[in-house]
């Protein structure tokens, strides 16, 4: 069981994944050292953040050309509307399943 700290009371030398990433680091395979619990109102369970030691963290791996190409292809697929096949410049909302223009344009069958 990891040590539990309350919100804003964790000691120096520990950081969350997001804080490590901001420093250009990654956990690097180390186990969780502690947790930070942020209380919430009305009896809801606290929010939990896992902490890692900064001195054991490793540098983020550099982006390779292959990884950059794969990421660009994945993002292009998320921006391409399946109806009109156009790269709309934003990620297609999963709730709509198509670009906003296609979603808002009435289909010819609805005029009958």
mmCIF file with all atom_site columns, N, CA and C in Angstrom, residues 38-47:
data_model
loop_
_atom_site.group_PDB
_atom_site.id
_atom_site.type_symbol
_atom_site.label_atom_id
_atom_site.label_alt_id
_atom_site.label_comp_id
_atom_site.label_asym_id
_atom_site.label_entity_id
_atom_site.label_seq_id
_atom_site.pdbx_PDB_ins_code
_atom_site.Cartn_x
_atom_site.Cartn_y
_atom_site.Cartn_z
_atom_site.occupancy
_atom_site.B_iso_or_equiv
_atom_site.pdbx_formal_charge
_atom_site.auth_seq_id
_atom_site.auth_comp_id
_atom_site.auth_asym_id
_atom_site.auth_atom_id
_atom_site.pdbx_PDB_model_num
ATOM 1  N N  . UNK A 1 38 ? -7.597  14.069 -3.181 1.00 0.00 ? 38 UNK A N  1
ATOM 2  C CA . UNK A 1 38 ? -8.260  15.371 -3.159 1.00 0.00 ? 38 UNK A CA 1
ATOM 3  C C  . UNK A 1 38 ? -9.710  15.151 -2.750 1.00 0.00 ? 38 UNK A C  1
ATOM 4  N N  . UNK A 1 39 ? -10.100 15.662 -1.583 1.00 0.00 ? 39 UNK A N  1
ATOM 5  C CA . UNK A 1 39 ? -11.470 15.420 -1.120 1.00 0.00 ? 39 UNK A CA 1
ATOM 6  C C  . UNK A 1 39 ? -12.501 16.115 -2.013 1.00 0.00 ? 39 UNK A C  1
ATOM 7  N N  . UNK A 1 40 ? -13.696 15.509 -2.048 1.00 0.00 ? 40 UNK A N  1
ATOM 8  C CA . UNK A 1 40 ? -14.808 16.096 -2.792 1.00 0.00 ? 40 UNK A CA 1
ATOM 9  C C  . UNK A 1 40 ? -16.015 16.190 -1.878 1.00 0.00 ? 40 UNK A C  1
ATOM 10 N N  . UNK A 1 41 ? -16.995 16.945 -2.289 1.00 0.00 ? 41 UNK A N  1
ATOM 11 C CA . UNK A 1 41 ? -18.175 17.193 -1.450 1.00 0.00 ? 41 UNK A CA 1
ATOM 12 C C  . UNK A 1 41 ? -19.200 16.080 -1.538 1.00 0.00 ? 41 UNK A C  1
ATOM 13 N N  . UNK A 1 42 ? -20.126 16.138 -0.620 1.00 0.00 ? 42 UNK A N  1
ATOM 14 C CA . UNK A 1 42 ? -21.311 15.288 -0.583 1.00 0.00 ? 42 UNK A CA 1
ATOM 15 C C  . UNK A 1 42 ? -20.994 13.790 -0.552 1.00 0.00 ? 42 UNK A C  1
ATOM 16 N N  . UNK A 1 43 ? -19.968 13.402 0.165  1.00 0.00 ? 43 UNK A N  1
ATOM 17 C CA . UNK A 1 43 ? -19.694 11.992 0.357  1.00 0.00 ? 43 UNK A CA 1
ATOM 18 C C  . UNK A 1 43 ? -19.141 11.249 -0.845 1.00 0.00 ? 43 UNK A C  1
ATOM 19 N N  . UNK A 1 44 ? -18.774 11.968 -1.911 1.00 0.00 ? 44 UNK A N  1
ATOM 20 C CA . UNK A 1 44 ? -18.202 11.297 -3.077 1.00 0.00 ? 44 UNK A CA 1
ATOM 21 C C  . UNK A 1 44 ? -16.775 10.868 -2.773 1.00 0.00 ? 44 UNK A C  1
ATOM 22 N N  . UNK A 1 45 ? -16.330 9.845  -3.446 1.00 0.00 ? 45 UNK A N  1
ATOM 23 C CA . UNK A 1 45 ? -14.969 9.340  -3.252 1.00 0.00 ? 45 UNK A CA 1
ATOM 24 C C  . UNK A 1 45 ? -13.958 10.404 -3.678 1.00 0.00 ? 45 UNK A C  1
ATOM 25 N N  . UNK A 1 46 ? -12.821 10.470 -2.996 1.00 0.00 ? 46 UNK A N  1
ATOM 26 C CA . UNK A 1 46 ? -11.823 11.488 -3.353 1.00 0.00 ? 46 UNK A CA 1
ATOM 27 C C  . UNK A 1 46 ? -11.178 11.188 -4.708 1.00 0.00 ? 46 UNK A C  1
ATOM 28 N N  . UNK A 1 47 ? -10.687 12.237 -5.343 1.00 0.00 ? 47 UNK A N  1
ATOM 29 C CA . UNK A 1 47 ? -9.899  12.066 -6.565 1.00 0.00 ? 47 UNK A CA 1
ATOM 30 C C  . UNK A 1 47 ? -8.502  11.612 -6.143 1.00 0.00 ? 47 UNK A C  1
#
